[in-house]
Amino acid sequence: MGQSSNKVLKEMGLPVSESPSSFCEECVIAKQSNTPMSKSPRSREHLPMRMVHTDICGPIDPPTREGKKYFVTIVDDFSRFCEVHLLKHKS
């Protein structure tokens, strides 16, 4: 989520690091950006189930009553039909 700048911390009356050598690796990583995606329109599939996009997320806290801590999303590129499945283990 990042950290507030020294300027904001001073305005809030909180202590700040005055050392010019203070370096926060997490701040550098958080400020990195991805390469831009192509501006040209992406072609979509013309038949169902030829291309499927998936993503697994978790662990979530608290887990479900059944002890499931992860979920996977499955999206068909043609129809954009989406399913979500809960999982106990990422593997």
mmCIF file of N, CA, C and O in Angstrom:
data_model
loop_
_atom_site.group_PDB
_atom_site.id
_atom_site.type_symbol
_atom_site.label_atom_id
_atom_site.label_comp_id
_atom_site.label_asym_id
_atom_site.label_seq_id
_atom_site.Cartn_x
_atom_site.Cartn_y
_atom_site.Cartn_z
ATOM 1 N N MET A 1 0.810 -1.189 0.000
ATOM 2 C CA MET A 1 0.000 0.000 0.000
ATOM 3 C C MET A 1 0.854 1.254 0.000
ATOM 4 O O MET A 1 0.361 2.318 -0.275
ATOM 5 N N GLY A 2 2.104 1.119 0.324
ATOM 6 C CA GLY A 2 2.977 2.283 0.269
ATOM 7 C C GLY A 2 3.013 3.041 1.581
ATOM 8 O O GLY A 2 2.331 2.725 2.542
ATOM 9 N N GLN A 3 3.855 4.053 1.629
ATOM 10 C CA GLN A 3 4.023 4.866 2.824
ATOM 11 C C GLN A 3 3.807 6.326 2.454
ATOM 12 O O GLN A 3 3.980 6.720 1.307
ATOM 13 N N SER A 4 3.465 7.108 3.455
ATOM 14 C CA SER A 4 3.292 8.537 3.225
ATOM 15 C C SER A 4 4.651 9.193 3.076
ATOM 16 O O SER A 4 5.647 8.750 3.640
ATOM 17 N N SER A 5 4.694 10.278 2.334
ATOM 18 C CA SER A 5 5.943 11.019 2.161
ATOM 19 C C SER A 5 6.281 11.770 3.440
ATOM 20 O O SER A 5 5.434 11.983 4.304
ATOM 21 N N ASN A 6 7.554 12.173 3.546
ATOM 22 C CA ASN A 6 7.970 12.947 4.713
ATOM 23 C C ASN A 6 7.163 14.229 4.846
ATOM 24 O O ASN A 6 6.846 14.665 5.947
ATOM 25 N N LYS A 7 6.809 14.852 3.707
ATOM 26 C CA LYS A 7 6.028 16.093 3.733
ATOM 27 C C LYS A 7 4.677 15.859 4.409
ATOM 28 O O LYS A 7 4.255 16.638 5.274
ATOM 29 N N VAL A 8 4.001 14.773 4.042
ATOM 30 C CA VAL A 8 2.697 14.467 4.628
ATOM 31 C C VAL A 8 2.841 14.131 6.102
ATOM 32 O O VAL A 8 2.047 14.564 6.942
ATOM 33 N N LEU A 9 3.883 13.364 6.453
ATOM 34 C CA LEU A 9 4.098 13.022 7.862
ATOM 35 C C LEU A 9 4.335 14.271 8.699
ATOM 36 O O LEU A 9 3.819 14.389 9.816
ATOM 37 N N LYS A 10 5.120 15.242 8.162
ATOM 38 C CA LYS A 10 5.367 16.496 8.894
ATOM 39 C C LYS A 10 4.066 17.263 9.104
ATOM 40 O O LYS A 10 3.814 17.790 10.177
ATOM 41 N N GLU A 11 3.221 17.322 8.064
ATOM 42 C CA GLU A 11 1.945 18.037 8.169
ATOM 43 C C GLU A 11 1.047 17.401 9.227
ATOM 44 O O GLU A 11 0.251 18.084 9.869
ATOM 45 N N MET A 12 1.181 16.091 9.420
ATOM 46 C CA MET A 12 0.374 15.386 10.412
ATOM 47 C C MET A 12 1.002 15.445 11.799
ATOM 48 O O MET A 12 0.429 14.955 12.762
ATOM 49 N N GLY A 13 2.215 16.035 11.897
ATOM 50 C CA GLY A 13 2.888 16.140 13.185
ATOM 51 C C GLY A 13 3.531 14.849 13.627
ATOM 52 O O GLY A 13 3.761 14.637 14.820
ATOM 53 N N LEU A 14 3.842 13.962 12.679
ATOM 54 C CA LEU A 14 4.457 12.676 12.997
ATOM 55 C C LEU A 14 5.954 12.723 12.729
ATOM 56 O O LEU A 14 6.429 13.538 11.935
ATOM 57 N N PRO A 15 6.737 11.849 13.396
ATOM 58 C CA PRO A 15 8.188 11.866 13.173
ATOM 59 C C PRO A 15 8.530 11.425 11.750
ATOM 60 O O PRO A 15 7.843 10.597 11.149
ATOM 61 N N VAL A 16 9.607 12.017 11.213
ATOM 62 C CA VAL A 16 10.060 11.700 9.865
ATOM 63 C C VAL A 16 11.538 11.355 9.900
ATOM 64 O O VAL A 16 12.256 11.704 10.833
ATOM 65 N N SER A 17 12.000 10.695 8.875
ATOM 66 C CA SER A 17 13.414 10.377 8.735
ATOM 67 C C SER A 17 14.067 11.494 7.945
ATOM 68 O O SER A 17 13.763 11.697 6.774
ATOM 69 N N GLU A 18 14.947 12.245 8.589
ATOM 70 C CA GLU A 18 15.617 13.366 7.930
ATOM 71 C C GLU A 18 16.870 12.915 7.202
ATOM 72 O O GLU A 18 17.496 13.682 6.500
ATOM 73 N N SER A 19 17.242 11.655 7.355
ATOM 74 C CA SER A 19 18.468 11.156 6.744
ATOM 75 C C SER A 19 18.300 11.040 5.237
ATOM 76 O O SER A 19 17.380 10.389 4.762
ATOM 77 N N PRO A 20 19.200 11.660 4.451
ATOM 78 C CA PRO A 20 19.088 11.537 2.992
ATOM 79 C C PRO A 20 19.409 10.130 2.520
ATOM 80 O O PRO A 20 19.095 9.762 1.401
ATOM 81 N N SER A 21 20.042 9.339 3.392
ATOM 82 C CA SER A 21 20.402 7.979 2.996
ATOM 83 C C SER A 21 19.280 6.981 3.288
ATOM 84 O O SER A 21 19.454 5.792 3.050
ATOM 85 N N SER A 22 18.144 7.469 3.833
ATOM 86 C CA SER A 22 17.054 6.542 4.121
ATOM 87 C C SER A 22 16.504 6.023 2.793
ATOM 88 O O SER A 22 16.198 6.784 1.885
ATOM 89 N N PHE A 23 16.424 4.727 2.683
ATOM 90 C CA PHE A 23 16.008 4.089 1.436
ATOM 91 C C PHE A 23 14.989 3.016 1.776
ATOM 92 O O PHE A 23 15.207 2.179 2.649
ATOM 93 N N CYS A 24 13.870 3.048 1.126
ATOM 94 C CA CYS A 24 12.803 2.074 1.367
ATOM 95 C C CYS A 24 12.596 1.269 0.089
ATOM 96 O O CYS A 24 12.061 1.774 -0.899
ATOM 97 N N GLU A 25 13.044 0.024 0.100
ATOM 98 C CA GLU A 25 12.940 -0.829 -1.086
ATOM 99 C C GLU A 25 11.483 -1.032 -1.491
ATOM 100 O O GLU A 25 11.146 -1.052 -2.676
ATOM 101 N N GLU A 26 10.587 -1.182 -0.524
ATOM 102 C CA GLU A 26 9.175 -1.377 -0.824
ATOM 103 C C GLU A 26 8.587 -0.185 -1.572
ATOM 104 O O GLU A 26 7.768 -0.345 -2.465
ATOM 105 N N CYS A 27 9.026 1.027 -1.211
ATOM 106 C CA CYS A 27 8.527 2.223 -1.901
ATOM 107 C C CYS A 27 8.969 2.218 -3.360
ATOM 108 O O CYS A 27 8.199 2.571 -4.253
ATOM 109 N N VAL A 28 10.202 1.808 -3.611
ATOM 110 C CA VAL A 28 10.709 1.769 -4.984
ATOM 111 C C VAL A 28 9.919 0.749 -5.795
ATOM 112 O O VAL A 28 9.487 1.013 -6.922
ATOM 113 N N ILE A 29 9.702 -0.431 -5.217
ATOM 114 C CA ILE A 29 8.949 -1.478 -5.915
ATOM 115 C C ILE A 29 7.518 -1.022 -6.177
ATOM 116 O O ILE A 29 6.974 -1.231 -7.258
ATOM 117 N N ALA A 30 6.890 -0.370 -5.197
ATOM 118 C CA ALA A 30 5.495 0.058 -5.340
ATOM 119 C C ALA A 30 5.336 1.121 -6.419
ATOM 120 O O ALA A 30 4.270 1.234 -7.023
ATOM 121 N N LYS A 31 6.378 1.894 -6.689
ATOM 122 C CA LYS A 31 6.285 2.967 -7.678
ATOM 123 C C LYS A 31 6.647 2.512 -9.093
ATOM 124 O O LYS A 31 6.550 3.273 -10.028
ATOM 125 N N GLN A 32 7.068 1.251 -9.231
ATOM 126 C CA GLN A 32 7.389 0.742 -10.561
ATOM 127 C C GLN A 32 6.113 0.587 -11.355
ATOM 128 O O GLN A 32 5.041 0.326 -10.821
ATOM 129 N N SER A 33 6.226 0.714 -12.658
ATOM 130 C CA SER A 33 5.048 0.570 -13.499
ATOM 131 C C SER A 33 5.294 -0.502 -14.549
ATOM 132 O O SER A 33 6.434 -0.802 -14.894
ATOM 133 N N ASN A 34 4.227 -1.070 -15.053
ATOM 134 C CA ASN A 34 4.311 -2.068 -16.110
ATOM 135 C C ASN A 34 4.494 -1.377 -17.447
ATOM 136 O O ASN A 34 4.171 -0.205 -17.618
ATOM 137 N N THR A 35 4.991 -2.139 -18.414
ATOM 138 C CA THR A 35 5.082 -1.593 -19.759
ATOM 139 C C THR A 35 3.667 -1.409 -20.287
ATOM 140 O O THR A 35 2.776 -2.210 -20.000
ATOM 141 N N PRO A 36 3.418 -0.360 -21.061
ATOM 142 C CA PRO A 36 2.064 -0.110 -21.548
ATOM 143 C C PRO A 36 1.602 -1.215 -22.492
ATOM 144 O O PRO A 36 2.385 -1.784 -23.242
ATOM 145 N N MET A 37 0.317 -1.496 -22.428
ATOM 146 C CA MET A 37 -0.260 -2.474 -23.327
ATOM 147 C C MET A 37 -0.464 -1.831 -24.690
ATOM 148 O O MET A 37 -0.551 -0.615 -24.807
ATOM 149 N N SER A 38 -0.548 -2.658 -25.694
ATOM 150 C CA SER A 38 -0.736 -2.171 -27.053
ATOM 151 C C SER A 38 -2.042 -1.391 -27.165
ATOM 152 O O SER A 38 -3.061 -1.762 -26.579
ATOM 153 N N LYS A 39 -2.024 -0.320 -27.928
ATOM 154 C CA LYS A 39 -3.223 0.498 -28.128
ATOM 155 C C LYS A 39 -4.171 -0.118 -29.149
ATOM 156 O O LYS A 39 -5.332 0.241 -29.215
ATOM 157 N N SER A 40 -3.663 -1.039 -29.952
ATOM 158 C CA SER A 40 -4.527 -1.650 -30.959
ATOM 159 C C SER A 40 -5.511 -2.606 -30.294
ATOM 160 O O SER A 40 -5.198 -3.229 -29.277
ATOM 161 N N PRO A 41 -6.710 -2.723 -30.832
ATOM 162 C CA PRO A 41 -7.704 -3.604 -30.216
ATOM 163 C C PRO A 41 -7.257 -5.062 -30.286
ATOM 164 O O PRO A 41 -6.732 -5.518 -31.299
ATOM 165 N N ARG A 42 -7.435 -5.751 -29.182
ATOM 166 C CA ARG A 42 -7.066 -7.155 -29.113
ATOM 167 C C ARG A 42 -8.181 -7.984 -29.723
ATOM 168 O O ARG A 42 -9.355 -7.772 -29.442
ATOM 169 N N SER A 43 -7.809 -8.929 -30.562
ATOM 170 C CA SER A 43 -8.842 -9.775 -31.164
ATOM 171 C C SER A 43 -9.290 -10.818 -30.153
ATOM 172 O O SER A 43 -8.484 -11.356 -29.404
ATOM 173 N N ARG A 44 -10.583 -11.061 -30.119
ATOM 174 C CA ARG A 44 -11.135 -12.067 -29.227
ATOM 175 C C ARG A 44 -11.383 -13.343 -30.009
ATOM 176 O O ARG A 44 -11.500 -13.338 -31.229
ATOM 177 N N GLU A 45 -11.470 -14.419 -29.276
ATOM 178 C CA GLU A 45 -11.731 -15.717 -29.896
ATOM 179 C C GLU A 45 -13.102 -15.719 -30.561
ATOM 180 O O GLU A 45 -14.009 -14.990 -30.156
ATOM 181 N N HIS A 46 -13.250 -16.549 -31.582
ATOM 182 C CA HIS A 46 -14.499 -16.637 -32.337
ATOM 183 C C HIS A 46 -15.310 -17.879 -31.986
ATOM 184 O O HIS A 46 -16.425 -18.036 -32.461
ATOM 185 N N LEU A 47 -14.735 -18.738 -31.134
ATOM 186 C CA LEU A 47 -15.435 -19.950 -30.698
ATOM 187 C C LEU A 47 -15.279 -20.099 -29.193
ATOM 188 O O LEU A 47 -14.224 -19.771 -28.638
ATOM 189 N N PRO A 48 -16.303 -20.623 -28.525
ATOM 190 C CA PRO A 48 -16.206 -20.799 -27.073
ATOM 191 C C PRO A 48 -15.128 -21.810 -26.685
ATOM 192 O O PRO A 48 -14.862 -22.765 -27.411
ATOM 193 N N MET A 49 -14.510 -21.581 -25.556
ATOM 194 C CA MET A 49 -13.565 -22.485 -24.908
ATOM 195 C C MET A 49 -12.260 -22.702 -25.678
ATOM 196 O O MET A 49 -11.511 -23.625 -25.371
ATOM 197 N N ARG A 50 -11.959 -21.877 -26.665
ATOM 198 C CA ARG A 50 -10.670 -21.994 -27.349
ATOM 199 C C ARG A 50 -9.575 -21.287 -26.569
ATOM 200 O O ARG A 50 -8.419 -21.673 -26.629
ATOM 201 N N MET A 51 -9.951 -20.217 -25.845
ATOM 202 C CA MET A 51 -9.003 -19.534 -24.973
ATOM 203 C C MET A 51 -9.709 -19.251 -23.651
ATOM 204 O O MET A 51 -10.792 -18.675 -23.632
ATOM 205 N N VAL A 52 -9.077 -19.699 -22.579
ATOM 206 C CA VAL A 52 -9.651 -19.524 -21.246
ATOM 207 C C VAL A 52 -8.612 -18.827 -20.380
ATOM 208 O O VAL A 52 -7.442 -19.214 -20.370
ATOM 209 N N HIS A 53 -9.023 -17.785 -19.671
ATOM 210 C CA HIS A 53 -8.135 -17.058 -18.769
ATOM 211 C C HIS A 53 -8.429 -17.522 -17.340
ATOM 212 O O HIS A 53 -9.594 -17.633 -16.946
ATOM 213 N N THR A 54 -7.373 -17.803 -16.586
ATOM 214 C CA THR A 54 -7.550 -18.218 -15.198
ATOM 215 C C THR A 54 -6.655 -17.387 -14.295
ATOM 216 O O THR A 54 -5.625 -16.862 -14.718
ATOM 217 N N ASP A 55 -7.070 -17.302 -13.046
ATOM 218 C CA ASP A 55 -6.269 -16.616 -12.035
ATOM 219 C C ASP A 55 -6.585 -17.246 -10.694
ATOM 220 O O ASP A 55 -7.746 -17.542 -10.395
ATOM 221 N N ILE A 56 -5.551 -17.470 -9.900
ATOM 222 C CA ILE A 56 -5.758 -18.016 -8.555
ATOM 223 C C ILE A 56 -5.373 -16.943 -7.547
ATOM 224 O O ILE A 56 -4.382 -16.234 -7.737
ATOM 225 N N CYS A 57 -6.181 -16.789 -6.514
ATOM 226 C CA CYS A 57 -5.974 -15.732 -5.523
ATOM 227 C C CYS A 57 -6.014 -16.327 -4.124
ATOM 228 O O CYS A 57 -6.717 -17.290 -3.864
ATOM 229 N N GLY A 58 -5.313 -15.714 -3.216
ATOM 230 C CA GLY A 58 -5.343 -16.133 -1.825
ATOM 231 C C GLY A 58 -3.944 -16.158 -1.242
ATOM 232 O O GLY A 58 -2.982 -15.824 -1.912
ATOM 233 N N PRO A 59 -3.822 -16.516 0.005
ATOM 234 C CA PRO A 59 -4.885 -16.985 0.884
ATOM 235 C C PRO A 59 -5.757 -15.830 1.376
ATOM 236 O O PRO A 59 -5.288 -14.719 1.551
ATOM 237 N N ILE A 60 -7.023 -16.139 1.562
ATOM 238 C CA ILE A 60 -7.959 -15.158 2.098
ATOM 239 C C ILE A 60 -8.131 -15.417 3.587
ATOM 240 O O ILE A 60 -8.029 -16.550 4.047
ATOM 241 N N ASP A 61 -8.371 -14.359 4.323
ATOM 242 C CA ASP A 61 -8.518 -14.487 5.767
ATOM 243 C C ASP A 61 -9.735 -13.689 6.198
ATOM 244 O O ASP A 61 -9.827 -12.506 5.856
ATOM 245 N N PRO A 62 -10.674 -14.248 6.848
ATOM 246 C CA PRO A 62 -10.707 -15.619 7.356
ATOM 247 C C PRO A 62 -11.125 -16.601 6.257
ATOM 248 O O PRO A 62 -11.778 -16.225 5.292
ATOM 249 N N PRO A 63 -10.759 -17.874 6.433
ATOM 250 C CA PRO A 63 -11.199 -18.890 5.466
ATOM 251 C C PRO A 63 -12.700 -19.127 5.568
ATOM 252 O O PRO A 63 -13.349 -18.695 6.520
ATOM 253 N N THR A 64 -13.257 -19.817 4.585
ATOM 254 C CA THR A 64 -14.680 -20.146 4.622
ATOM 255 C C THR A 64 -14.951 -21.151 5.734
ATOM 256 O O THR A 64 -14.026 -21.714 6.323
ATOM 257 N N ARG A 65 -16.202 -21.415 5.995
ATOM 258 C CA ARG A 65 -16.560 -22.410 7.028
ATOM 259 C C ARG A 65 -16.019 -23.787 6.696
ATOM 260 O O ARG A 65 -15.765 -24.588 7.575
ATOM 261 N N GLU A 66 -15.861 -24.064 5.404
ATOM 262 C CA GLU A 66 -15.334 -25.355 4.976
ATOM 263 C C GLU A 66 -13.806 -25.381 4.977
ATOM 264 O O GLU A 66 -13.202 -26.371 4.587
ATOM 265 N N GLY A 67 -13.167 -24.272 5.368
ATOM 266 C CA GLY A 67 -11.714 -24.206 5.435
ATOM 267 C C GLY A 67 -11.049 -23.840 4.122
ATOM 268 O O GLY A 67 -9.855 -24.044 3.950
ATOM 269 N N LYS A 68 -11.799 -23.286 3.186
ATOM 270 C CA LYS A 68 -11.228 -22.919 1.888
ATOM 271 C C LYS A 68 -10.608 -21.530 1.978
ATOM 272 O O LYS A 68 -11.226 -20.591 2.451
ATOM 273 N N LYS A 69 -9.347 -21.443 1.526
ATOM 274 C CA LYS A 69 -8.586 -20.205 1.656
ATOM 275 C C LYS A 69 -8.220 -19.566 0.323
ATOM 276 O O LYS A 69 -7.663 -18.488 0.284
ATOM 277 N N TYR A 70 -8.484 -20.232 -0.783
ATOM 278 C CA TYR A 70 -8.100 -19.740 -2.109
ATOM 279 C C TYR A 70 -9.307 -19.771 -3.038
ATOM 280 O O TYR A 70 -10.281 -20.478 -2.781
ATOM 281 N N PHE A 71 -9.229 -19.005 -4.120
ATOM 282 C CA PHE A 71 -10.253 -19.124 -5.153
ATOM 283 C C PHE A 71 -9.611 -18.966 -6.522
ATOM 284 O O PHE A 71 -8.584 -18.320 -6.671
ATOM 285 N N VAL A 72 -10.200 -19.608 -7.505
ATOM 286 C CA VAL A 72 -9.719 -19.522 -8.871
ATOM 287 C C VAL A 72 -10.844 -18.972 -9.731
ATOM 288 O O VAL A 72 -12.005 -19.328 -9.546
ATOM 289 N N THR A 73 -10.504 -18.035 -10.618
ATOM 290 C CA THR A 73 -11.482 -17.510 -11.566
ATOM 291 C C THR A 73 -11.164 -18.082 -12.937
ATOM 292 O O THR A 73 -9.993 -18.205 -13.322
ATOM 293 N N ILE A 74 -12.198 -18.430 -13.669
ATOM 294 C CA ILE A 74 -12.065 -18.980 -15.014
ATOM 295 C C ILE A 74 -12.969 -18.157 -15.924
ATOM 296 O O ILE A 74 -14.170 -18.050 -15.672
ATOM 297 N N VAL A 75 -12.387 -17.557 -16.980
ATOM 298 C CA VAL A 75 -13.147 -16.695 -17.888
ATOM 299 C C VAL A 75 -12.945 -17.187 -19.322
ATOM 300 O O VAL A 75 -11.806 -17.312 -19.791
ATOM 301 N N ASP A 76 -14.052 -17.468 -20.006
ATOM 302 C CA ASP A 76 -14.009 -17.834 -21.415
ATOM 303 C C ASP A 76 -13.835 -16.555 -22.234
ATOM 304 O O ASP A 76 -14.601 -15.606 -22.077
ATOM 305 N N ASP A 77 -12.810 -16.532 -23.099
ATOM 306 C CA ASP A 77 -12.508 -15.327 -23.873
ATOM 307 C C ASP A 77 -13.626 -14.975 -24.851
ATOM 308 O O ASP A 77 -13.909 -13.804 -25.072
ATOM 309 N N PHE A 78 -14.291 -15.952 -25.423
ATOM 310 C CA PHE A 78 -15.338 -15.700 -26.414
ATOM 311 C C PHE A 78 -16.596 -15.132 -25.765
ATOM 312 O O PHE A 78 -17.074 -14.064 -26.117
ATOM 313 N N SER A 79 -17.129 -15.838 -24.786
ATOM 314 C CA SER A 79 -18.419 -15.446 -24.201
ATOM 315 C C SER A 79 -18.280 -14.534 -22.993
ATOM 316 O O SER A 79 -19.257 -13.942 -22.556
ATOM 317 N N ARG A 80 -17.071 -14.462 -22.432
ATOM 318 C CA ARG A 80 -16.813 -13.733 -21.182
ATOM 319 C C ARG A 80 -17.534 -14.360 -20.000
ATOM 320 O O ARG A 80 -17.696 -13.740 -18.950
ATOM 321 N N PHE A 81 -17.988 -15.605 -20.165
ATOM 322 C CA PHE A 81 -18.605 -16.333 -19.059
ATOM 323 C C PHE A 81 -17.543 -16.563 -17.998
ATOM 324 O O PHE A 81 -16.420 -16.964 -18.302
ATOM 325 N N CYS A 82 -17.901 -16.324 -16.743
ATOM 326 C CA CYS A 82 -16.939 -16.402 -15.653
ATOM 327 C C CYS A 82 -17.449 -17.351 -14.574
ATOM 328 O O CYS A 82 -18.635 -17.342 -14.240
ATOM 329 N N GLU A 83 -16.543 -18.162 -14.048
ATOM 330 C CA GLU A 83 -16.843 -19.020 -12.902
ATOM 331 C C GLU A 83 -15.793 -18.778 -11.836
ATOM 332 O O GLU A 83 -14.643 -18.497 -12.140
ATOM 333 N N VAL A 84 -16.208 -18.917 -10.583
ATOM 334 C CA VAL A 84 -15.293 -18.799 -9.450
ATOM 335 C C VAL A 84 -15.432 -20.080 -8.642
ATOM 336 O O VAL A 84 -16.544 -20.504 -8.324
ATOM 337 N N HIS A 85 -14.295 -20.701 -8.316
ATOM 338 C CA HIS A 85 -14.288 -21.925 -7.520
ATOM 339 C C HIS A 85 -13.418 -21.702 -6.284
ATOM 340 O O HIS A 85 -12.309 -21.163 -6.381
ATOM 341 N N LEU A 86 -13.936 -22.132 -5.142
ATOM 342 C CA LEU A 86 -13.180 -22.037 -3.898
ATOM 343 C C LEU A 86 -12.313 -23.270 -3.730
ATOM 344 O O LEU A 86 -12.715 -24.380 -4.087
ATOM 345 N N LEU A 87 -11.100 -23.072 -3.174
ATOM 346 C CA LEU A 87 -10.130 -24.161 -3.015
ATOM 347 C C LEU A 87 -9.574 -24.174 -1.604
ATOM 348 O O LEU A 87 -9.362 -23.132 -1.011
ATOM 349 N N LYS A 88 -9.310 -25.378 -1.080
ATOM 350 C CA LYS A 88 -8.668 -25.474 0.233
ATOM 351 C C LYS A 88 -7.187 -25.209 0.145
ATOM 352 O O LYS A 88 -6.591 -24.650 1.046
ATOM 353 N N HIS A 89 -6.570 -25.664 -0.949
ATOM 354 C CA HIS A 89 -5.130 -25.552 -1.111
ATOM 355 C C HIS A 89 -4.815 -24.936 -2.470
ATOM 356 O O HIS A 89 -5.509 -25.199 -3.448
ATOM 357 N N LYS A 90 -3.743 -24.165 -2.542
ATOM 358 C CA LYS A 90 -3.345 -23.543 -3.798
ATOM 359 C C LYS A 90 -2.871 -24.588 -4.801
ATOM 360 O O LYS A 90 -3.026 -24.436 -5.994
ATOM 361 N N SER A 91 -2.298 -25.665 -4.311
ATOM 362 C CA SER A 91 -1.791 -26.715 -5.215
ATOM 363 C C SER A 91 -2.929 -27.466 -5.877
ATOM 364 O O SER A 91 -2.759 -28.113 -6.877
#
